[in-house]
Amino acid sequence: NFKLPLLFLAMLLPLILNGGGALSVDRLLAGSGRATARNDGLGWGVSLIALLLPVAALLPGIGFGGALLGGVLLLGHLLRCRRAA
């Protein structure tokens, strides 16, 4: 029963690593001129949640823990944006 979630994870990886546009890991690692340090929490938070929620079907501790970390990064980003406004 582990093959179907693993297949979903394998199909999700190209979308997260290449097809996410401004939120893709490739763009964050490349360091484009428009990506600033204050937007890293948004990109990494969304990427962690999208990548590790399917992993939670196979490895619940790692999957939910990483998704929780992504949620904390998103919350931190939202709080920083509120303080700046």
PDB file of N, CA and C in Angstrom:
ATOM      1  N   ASN A   1       0.803  -1.197   0.000  1.00  0.00           N
ATOM      2  CA  ASN A   1       0.000   0.000   0.000  1.00  0.00           C
ATOM      3  C   ASN A   1       0.851   1.269   0.000  1.00  0.00           C
ATOM      4  N   PHE A   2       2.124   1.167  -0.176  1.00  0.00           N
ATOM      5  CA  PHE A   2       2.980   2.342  -0.172  1.00  0.00           C
ATOM      6  C   PHE A   2       3.243   2.867  -1.571  1.00  0.00           C
ATOM      7  N   LYS A   3       2.873   2.134  -2.603  1.00  0.00           N
ATOM      8  CA  LYS A   3       3.241   2.519  -3.963  1.00  0.00           C
ATOM      9  C   LYS A   3       2.458   3.725  -4.466  1.00  0.00           C
ATOM     10  N   LEU A   4       1.181   3.821  -4.167  1.00  0.00           N
ATOM     11  CA  LEU A   4       0.384   4.926  -4.671  1.00  0.00           C
ATOM     12  C   LEU A   4       0.816   6.271  -4.082  1.00  0.00           C
ATOM     13  N   PRO A   5       1.007   6.411  -2.759  1.00  0.00           N
ATOM     14  CA  PRO A   5       1.519   7.695  -2.258  1.00  0.00           C
ATOM     15  C   PRO A   5       2.916   8.018  -2.779  1.00  0.00           C
ATOM     16  N   LEU A   6       3.735   7.001  -2.962  1.00  0.00           N
ATOM     17  CA  LEU A   6       5.064   7.235  -3.511  1.00  0.00           C
ATOM     18  C   LEU A   6       4.980   7.718  -4.952  1.00  0.00           C
ATOM     19  N   LEU A   7       4.047   7.198  -5.712  1.00  0.00           N
ATOM     20  CA  LEU A   7       3.821   7.649  -7.077  1.00  0.00           C
ATOM     21  C   LEU A   7       3.348   9.097  -7.099  1.00  0.00           C
ATOM     22  N   PHE A   8       2.439   9.453  -6.191  1.00  0.00           N
ATOM     23  CA  PHE A   8       1.974  10.843  -6.102  1.00  0.00           C
ATOM     24  C   PHE A   8       3.127  11.777  -5.753  1.00  0.00           C
ATOM     25  N   LEU A   9       3.976  11.356  -4.857  1.00  0.00           N
ATOM     26  CA  LEU A   9       5.136  12.166  -4.483  1.00  0.00           C
ATOM     27  C   LEU A   9       6.072  12.346  -5.668  1.00  0.00           C
ATOM     28  N   ALA A  10       6.299  11.292  -6.418  1.00  0.00           N
ATOM     29  CA  ALA A  10       7.171  11.383  -7.591  1.00  0.00           C
ATOM     30  C   ALA A  10       6.578  12.311  -8.654  1.00  0.00           C
ATOM     31  N   MET A  11       5.253  12.341  -8.775  1.00  0.00           N
ATOM     32  CA  MET A  11       4.621  13.239  -9.740  1.00  0.00           C
ATOM     33  C   MET A  11       4.624  14.684  -9.244  1.00  0.00           C
ATOM     34  N   LEU A  12       4.644  14.884  -7.937  1.00  0.00           N
ATOM     35  CA  LEU A  12       4.609  16.221  -7.376  1.00  0.00           C
ATOM     36  C   LEU A  12       5.981  16.899  -7.387  1.00  0.00           C
ATOM     37  N   LEU A  13       7.052  16.142  -7.342  1.00  0.00           N
ATOM     38  CA  LEU A  13       8.395  16.720  -7.282  1.00  0.00           C
ATOM     39  C   LEU A  13       8.718  17.657  -8.450  1.00  0.00           C
ATOM     40  N   PRO A  14       8.465  17.305  -9.710  1.00  0.00           N
ATOM     41  CA  PRO A  14       8.783  18.259 -10.783  1.00  0.00           C
ATOM     42  C   PRO A  14       7.993  19.559 -10.674  1.00  0.00           C
ATOM     43  N   LEU A  15       6.771  19.489 -10.204  1.00  0.00           N
ATOM     44  CA  LEU A  15       5.983  20.705 -10.043  1.00  0.00           C
ATOM     45  C   LEU A  15       6.584  21.602  -8.974  1.00  0.00           C
ATOM     46  N   ILE A  16       7.003  21.020  -7.870  1.00  0.00           N
ATOM     47  CA  ILE A  16       7.573  21.820  -6.785  1.00  0.00           C
ATOM     48  C   ILE A  16       8.937  22.368  -7.167  1.00  0.00           C
ATOM     49  N   LEU A  17       9.758  21.556  -7.790  1.00  0.00           N
ATOM     50  CA  LEU A  17      11.125  21.970  -8.067  1.00  0.00           C
ATOM     51  C   LEU A  17      11.283  22.794  -9.334  1.00  0.00           C
ATOM     52  N   ASN A  18      10.323  22.724 -10.241  1.00  0.00           N
ATOM     53  CA  ASN A  18      10.521  23.417 -11.503  1.00  0.00           C
ATOM     54  C   ASN A  18       9.319  24.238 -11.934  1.00  0.00           C
ATOM     55  N   GLY A  19       8.124  23.778 -11.673  1.00  0.00           N
ATOM     56  CA  GLY A  19       6.963  24.419 -12.252  1.00  0.00           C
ATOM     57  C   GLY A  19       6.225  25.370 -11.345  1.00  0.00           C
ATOM     58  N   GLY A  20       6.771  25.744 -10.226  1.00  0.00           N
ATOM     59  CA  GLY A  20       6.059  26.600  -9.301  1.00  0.00           C
ATOM     60  C   GLY A  20       6.203  28.078  -9.570  1.00  0.00           C
ATOM     61  N   GLY A  21       6.948  28.455 -10.581  1.00  0.00           N
ATOM     62  CA  GLY A  21       7.114  29.871 -10.892  1.00  0.00           C
ATOM     63  C   GLY A  21       7.898  30.576  -9.804  1.00  0.00           C
ATOM     64  N   ALA A  22       7.300  31.608  -9.244  1.00  0.00           N
ATOM     65  CA  ALA A  22       7.995  32.417  -8.242  1.00  0.00           C
ATOM     66  C   ALA A  22       8.227  31.664  -6.936  1.00  0.00           C
ATOM     67  N   LEU A  23       7.453  30.621  -6.678  1.00  0.00           N
ATOM     68  CA  LEU A  23       7.594  29.878  -5.426  1.00  0.00           C
ATOM     69  C   LEU A  23       8.414  28.602  -5.578  1.00  0.00           C
ATOM     70  N   SER A  24       9.016  28.381  -6.754  1.00  0.00           N
ATOM     71  CA  SER A  24       9.770  27.152  -6.948  1.00  0.00           C
ATOM     72  C   SER A  24      11.109  27.206  -6.221  1.00  0.00           C
ATOM     73  N   VAL A  25      11.581  26.053  -5.853  1.00  0.00           N
ATOM     74  CA  VAL A  25      12.863  25.961  -5.151  1.00  0.00           C
ATOM     75  C   VAL A  25      14.000  26.388  -6.073  1.00  0.00           C
ATOM     76  N   ASP A  26      13.900  26.070  -7.364  1.00  0.00           N
ATOM     77  CA  ASP A  26      14.943  26.475  -8.306  1.00  0.00           C
ATOM     78  C   ASP A  26      15.108  27.989  -8.336  1.00  0.00           C
ATOM     79  N   ARG A  27      14.023  28.704  -8.338  1.00  0.00           N
ATOM     80  CA  ARG A  27      14.108  30.160  -8.401  1.00  0.00           C
ATOM     81  C   ARG A  27      14.684  30.723  -7.104  1.00  0.00           C
ATOM     82  N   LEU A  28      14.310  30.134  -5.971  1.00  0.00           N
ATOM     83  CA  LEU A  28      14.865  30.599  -4.708  1.00  0.00           C
ATOM     84  C   LEU A  28      16.364  30.333  -4.624  1.00  0.00           C
ATOM     85  N   LEU A  29      16.798  29.166  -5.093  1.00  0.00           N
ATOM     86  CA  LEU A  29      18.220  28.839  -5.042  1.00  0.00           C
ATOM     87  C   LEU A  29      19.026  29.646  -6.057  1.00  0.00           C
ATOM     88  N   ALA A  30      18.409  29.984  -7.199  1.00  0.00           N
ATOM     89  CA  ALA A  30      19.113  30.768  -8.210  1.00  0.00           C
ATOM     90  C   ALA A  30      19.306  32.201  -7.762  1.00  0.00           C
ATOM     91  N   GLY A  31      18.450  32.670  -6.877  1.00  0.00           N
ATOM     92  CA  GLY A  31      18.596  34.022  -6.359  1.00  0.00           C
ATOM     93  C   GLY A  31      18.315  35.088  -7.399  1.00  0.00           C
ATOM     94  N   SER A  32      17.136  35.058  -7.979  1.00  0.00           N
ATOM     95  CA  SER A  32      16.789  36.073  -8.974  1.00  0.00           C
ATOM     96  C   SER A  32      16.764  37.445  -8.326  1.00  0.00           C
ATOM     97  N   GLY A  33      16.817  38.471  -9.134  1.00  0.00           N
ATOM     98  CA  GLY A  33      16.878  39.836  -8.631  1.00  0.00           C
ATOM     99  C   GLY A  33      15.648  40.234  -7.844  1.00  0.00           C
ATOM    100  N   ARG A  34      14.500  39.668  -8.180  1.00  0.00           N
ATOM    101  CA  ARG A  34      13.282  40.051  -7.497  1.00  0.00           C
ATOM    102  C   ARG A  34      13.055  39.271  -6.212  1.00  0.00           C
ATOM    103  N   ALA A  35      13.658  38.125  -6.067  1.00  0.00           N
ATOM    104  CA  ALA A  35      13.479  37.334  -4.844  1.00  0.00           C
ATOM    105  C   ALA A  35      14.348  37.924  -3.743  1.00  0.00           C
ATOM    106  N   THR A  36      13.717  38.380  -2.693  1.00  0.00           N
ATOM    107  CA  THR A  36      14.449  38.974  -1.583  1.00  0.00           C
ATOM    108  C   THR A  36      14.427  38.032  -0.398  1.00  0.00           C
ATOM    109  N   ALA A  37      15.232  38.336   0.590  1.00  0.00           N
ATOM    110  CA  ALA A  37      15.335  37.472   1.763  1.00  0.00           C
ATOM    111  C   ALA A  37      14.022  37.427   2.535  1.00  0.00           C
ATOM    112  N   ARG A  38      13.220  38.474   2.467  1.00  0.00           N
ATOM    113  CA  ARG A  38      11.981  38.468   3.228  1.00  0.00           C
ATOM    114  C   ARG A  38      10.915  37.583   2.596  1.00  0.00           C
ATOM    115  N   ASN A  39      11.082  37.193   1.342  1.00  0.00           N
ATOM    116  CA  ASN A  39      10.131  36.299   0.692  1.00  0.00           C
ATOM    117  C   ASN A  39      10.542  34.837   0.796  1.00  0.00           C
ATOM    118  N   ASP A  40      11.678  34.549   1.373  1.00  0.00           N
ATOM    119  CA  ASP A  40      12.116  33.165   1.486  1.00  0.00           C
ATOM    120  C   ASP A  40      11.184  32.343   2.362  1.00  0.00           C
ATOM    121  N   GLY A  41      10.653  32.926   3.412  1.00  0.00           N
ATOM    122  CA  GLY A  41       9.734  32.198   4.284  1.00  0.00           C
ATOM    123  C   GLY A  41       8.484  31.766   3.547  1.00  0.00           C
ATOM    124  N   LEU A  42       8.012  32.600   2.657  1.00  0.00           N
ATOM    125  CA  LEU A  42       6.826  32.256   1.871  1.00  0.00           C
ATOM    126  C   LEU A  42       7.127  31.097   0.928  1.00  0.00           C
ATOM    127  N   GLY A  43       8.204  31.193   0.186  1.00  0.00           N
ATOM    128  CA  GLY A  43       8.552  30.142  -0.776  1.00  0.00           C
ATOM    129  C   GLY A  43       8.872  28.820  -0.118  1.00  0.00           C
ATOM    130  N   TRP A  44       9.688  28.857   0.927  1.00  0.00           N
ATOM    131  CA  TRP A  44      10.050  27.610   1.608  1.00  0.00           C
ATOM    132  C   TRP A  44       8.866  27.025   2.361  1.00  0.00           C
ATOM    133  N   GLY A  45       8.027  27.873   2.929  1.00  0.00           N
ATOM    134  CA  GLY A  45       6.863  27.366   3.652  1.00  0.00           C
ATOM    135  C   GLY A  45       5.904  26.620   2.741  1.00  0.00           C
ATOM    136  N   VAL A  46       5.595  27.233   1.593  1.00  0.00           N
ATOM    137  CA  VAL A  46       4.693  26.590   0.640  1.00  0.00           C
ATOM    138  C   VAL A  46       5.322  25.314   0.088  1.00  0.00           C
ATOM    139  N   SER A  47       6.609  25.364  -0.210  1.00  0.00           N
ATOM    140  CA  SER A  47       7.293  24.184  -0.753  1.00  0.00           C
ATOM    141  C   SER A  47       7.316  23.036   0.252  1.00  0.00           C
ATOM    142  N   LEU A  48       7.604  23.341   1.504  1.00  0.00           N
ATOM    143  CA  LEU A  48       7.639  22.280   2.521  1.00  0.00           C
ATOM    144  C   LEU A  48       6.271  21.652   2.720  1.00  0.00           C
ATOM    145  N   ILE A  49       5.240  22.474   2.763  1.00  0.00           N
ATOM    146  CA  ILE A  49       3.897  21.924   2.951  1.00  0.00           C
ATOM    147  C   ILE A  49       3.512  21.055   1.758  1.00  0.00           C
ATOM    148  N   ALA A  50       3.728  21.572   0.547  1.00  0.00           N
ATOM    149  CA  ALA A  50       3.331  20.821  -0.645  1.00  0.00           C
ATOM    150  C   ALA A  50       4.149  19.546  -0.815  1.00  0.00           C
ATOM    151  N   LEU A  51       5.395  19.557  -0.422  1.00  0.00           N
ATOM    152  CA  LEU A  51       6.248  18.386  -0.598  1.00  0.00           C
ATOM    153  C   LEU A  51       6.023  17.346   0.496  1.00  0.00           C
ATOM    154  N   LEU A  52       5.849  17.788   1.727  1.00  0.00           N
ATOM    155  CA  LEU A  52       5.862  16.843   2.831  1.00  0.00           C
ATOM    156  C   LEU A  52       4.491  16.349   3.269  1.00  0.00           C
ATOM    157  N   LEU A  53       3.408  16.970   2.843  1.00  0.00           N
ATOM    158  CA  LEU A  53       2.105  16.382   3.170  1.00  0.00           C
ATOM    159  C   LEU A  53       1.895  15.033   2.483  1.00  0.00           C
ATOM    160  N   PRO A  54       2.276  14.858   1.204  1.00  0.00           N
ATOM    161  CA  PRO A  54       2.180  13.502   0.640  1.00  0.00           C
ATOM    162  C   PRO A  54       3.141  12.513   1.303  1.00  0.00           C
ATOM    163  N   VAL A  55       4.286  13.002   1.776  1.00  0.00           N
ATOM    164  CA  VAL A  55       5.239  12.124   2.457  1.00  0.00           C
ATOM    165  C   VAL A  55       4.634  11.605   3.761  1.00  0.00           C
ATOM    166  N   ALA A  56       3.699  12.376   4.343  1.00  0.00           N
ATOM    167  CA  ALA A  56       3.076  11.968   5.606  1.00  0.00           C
ATOM    168  C   ALA A  56       2.314  10.657   5.473  1.00  0.00           C
ATOM    169  N   ALA A  57       1.899  10.302   4.260  1.00  0.00           N
ATOM    170  CA  ALA A  57       1.223   9.018   4.071  1.00  0.00           C
ATOM    171  C   ALA A  57       2.184   7.849   4.284  1.00  0.00           C
ATOM    172  N   LEU A  58       3.451   8.056   3.962  1.00  0.00           N
ATOM    173  CA  LEU A  58       4.452   7.002   4.138  1.00  0.00           C
ATOM    174  C   LEU A  58       5.181   7.101   5.473  1.00  0.00           C
ATOM    175  N   LEU A  59       5.600   8.314   5.811  1.00  0.00           N
ATOM    176  CA  LEU A  59       6.356   8.564   7.038  1.00  0.00           C
ATOM    177  C   LEU A  59       5.675   9.693   7.801  1.00  0.00           C
ATOM    178  N   PRO A  60       4.730   9.369   8.683  1.00  0.00           N
ATOM    179  CA  PRO A  60       3.936  10.417   9.330  1.00  0.00           C
ATOM    180  C   PRO A  60       4.751  11.412  10.150  1.00  0.00           C
ATOM    181  N   GLY A  61       5.750  10.971  10.840  1.00  0.00           N
ATOM    182  CA  GLY A  61       6.535  11.877  11.667  1.00  0.00           C
ATOM    183  C   GLY A  61       7.268  12.914  10.847  1.00  0.00           C
ATOM    184  N   ILE A  62       7.953  12.463   9.820  1.00  0.00           N
ATOM    185  CA  ILE A  62       8.704  13.373   8.957  1.00  0.00           C
ATOM    186  C   ILE A  62       7.760  14.260   8.153  1.00  0.00           C
ATOM    187  N   GLY A  63       6.709  13.672   7.612  1.00  0.00           N
ATOM    188  CA  GLY A  63       5.783  14.430   6.782  1.00  0.00           C
ATOM    189  C   GLY A  63       5.064  15.522   7.545  1.00  0.00           C
ATOM    190  N   PHE A  64       4.444  15.171   8.668  1.00  0.00           N
ATOM    191  CA  PHE A  64       3.709  16.173   9.432  1.00  0.00           C
ATOM    192  C   PHE A  64       4.643  17.155  10.128  1.00  0.00           C
ATOM    193  N   GLY A  65       5.801  16.684  10.545  1.00  0.00           N
ATOM    194  CA  GLY A  65       6.772  17.597  11.160  1.00  0.00           C
ATOM    195  C   GLY A  65       7.281  18.636  10.174  1.00  0.00           C
ATOM    196  N   GLY A  66       7.609  18.204   8.974  1.00  0.00           N
ATOM    197  CA  GLY A  66       8.059  19.148   7.952  1.00  0.00           C
ATOM    198  C   GLY A  66       6.957  20.089   7.502  1.00  0.00           C
ATOM    199  N   ALA A  67       5.729  19.573   7.394  1.00  0.00           N
ATOM    200  CA  ALA A  67       4.598  20.439   7.035  1.00  0.00           C
ATOM    201  C   ALA A  67       4.333  21.461   8.142  1.00  0.00           C
ATOM    202  N   LEU A  68       4.515  21.057   9.385  1.00  0.00           N
ATOM    203  CA  LEU A  68       4.368  21.990  10.498  1.00  0.00           C
ATOM    204  C   LEU A  68       5.439  23.076  10.430  1.00  0.00           C
ATOM    205  N   LEU A  69       6.661  22.697  10.091  1.00  0.00           N
ATOM    206  CA  LEU A  69       7.727  23.675   9.911  1.00  0.00           C
ATOM    207  C   LEU A  69       7.380  24.651   8.785  1.00  0.00           C
ATOM    208  N   GLY A  70       6.814  24.138   7.698  1.00  0.00           N
ATOM    209  CA  GLY A  70       6.376  25.008   6.611  1.00  0.00           C
ATOM    210  C   GLY A  70       5.295  25.962   7.064  1.00  0.00           C
ATOM    211  N   GLY A  71       4.369  25.492   7.886  1.00  0.00           N
ATOM    212  CA  GLY A  71       3.331  26.366   8.429  1.00  0.00           C
ATOM    213  C   GLY A  71       3.906  27.455   9.319  1.00  0.00           C
ATOM    214  N   VAL A  72       4.915  27.112  10.105  1.00  0.00           N
ATOM    215  CA  VAL A  72       5.574  28.106  10.959  1.00  0.00           C
ATOM    216  C   VAL A  72       6.275  29.157  10.091  1.00  0.00           C
ATOM    217  N   LEU A  73       6.914  28.728   9.012  1.00  0.00           N
ATOM    218  CA  LEU A  73       7.559  29.686   8.114  1.00  0.00           C
ATOM    219  C   LEU A  73       6.536  30.614   7.462  1.00  0.00           C
ATOM    220  N   LEU A  74       5.399  30.061   7.053  1.00  0.00           N
ATOM    221  CA  LEU A  74       4.345  30.898   6.472  1.00  0.00           C
ATOM    222  C   LEU A  74       3.800  31.887   7.498  1.00  0.00           C
ATOM    223  N   LEU A  75       3.587  31.433   8.717  1.00  0.00           N
ATOM    224  CA  LEU A  75       3.097  32.315   9.771  1.00  0.00           C
ATOM    225  C   LEU A  75       4.098  33.430  10.065  1.00  0.00           C
ATOM    226  N   GLY A  76       5.370  33.080  10.116  1.00  0.00           N
ATOM    227  CA  GLY A  76       6.407  34.094  10.319  1.00  0.00           C
ATOM    228  C   GLY A  76       6.432  35.114   9.199  1.00  0.00           C
ATOM    229  N   HIS A  77       6.253  34.649   7.968  1.00  0.00           N
ATOM    230  CA  HIS A  77       6.217  35.569   6.825  1.00  0.00           C
ATOM    231  C   HIS A  77       5.034  36.516   6.930  1.00  0.00           C
ATOM    232  N   LEU A  78       3.865  35.979   7.296  1.00  0.00           N
ATOM    233  CA  LEU A  78       2.678  36.829   7.438  1.00  0.00           C
ATOM    234  C   LEU A  78       2.845  37.850   8.553  1.00  0.00           C
ATOM    235  N   LEU A  79       3.443  37.462   9.658  1.00  0.00           N
ATOM    236  CA  LEU A  79       3.660  38.395  10.755  1.00  0.00           C
ATOM    237  C   LEU A  79       4.641  39.497  10.369  1.00  0.00           C
ATOM    238  N   ARG A  80       5.689  39.145   9.618  1.00  0.00           N
ATOM    239  CA  ARG A  80       6.647  40.160   9.157  1.00  0.00           C
ATOM    240  C   ARG A  80       6.002  41.137   8.188  1.00  0.00           C
ATOM    241  N   CYS A  81       5.120  40.631   7.339  1.00  0.00           N
ATOM    242  CA  CYS A  81       4.425  41.515   6.383  1.00  0.00           C
ATOM    243  C   CYS A  81       3.477  42.454   7.103  1.00  0.00           C
ATOM    244  N   ARG A  82       2.831  41.983   8.162  1.00  0.00           N
ATOM    245  CA  ARG A  82       1.929  42.854   8.927  1.00  0.00           C
ATOM    246  C   ARG A  82       2.703  43.949   9.654  1.00  0.00           C
ATOM    247  N   ARG A  83       3.861  43.612  10.176  1.00  0.00           N
ATOM    248  CA  ARG A  83       4.665  44.616  10.898  1.00  0.00           C
ATOM    249  C   ARG A  83       5.208  45.667   9.937  1.00  0.00           C
ATOM    250  N   ALA A  84       5.539  45.248   8.726  1.00  0.00           N
ATOM    251  CA  ALA A  84       6.096  46.178   7.740  1.00  0.00           C
ATOM    252  C   ALA A  84       5.026  47.125   7.204  1.00  0.00           C
ATOM    253  N   ALA A  85       3.769  46.683   7.206  1.00  0.00           N
ATOM    254  CA  ALA A  85       2.694  47.521   6.625  1.00  0.00           C
ATOM    255  C   ALA A  85       2.182  48.561   7.587  1.00  0.00           C
TER     256      ALA A  85
END
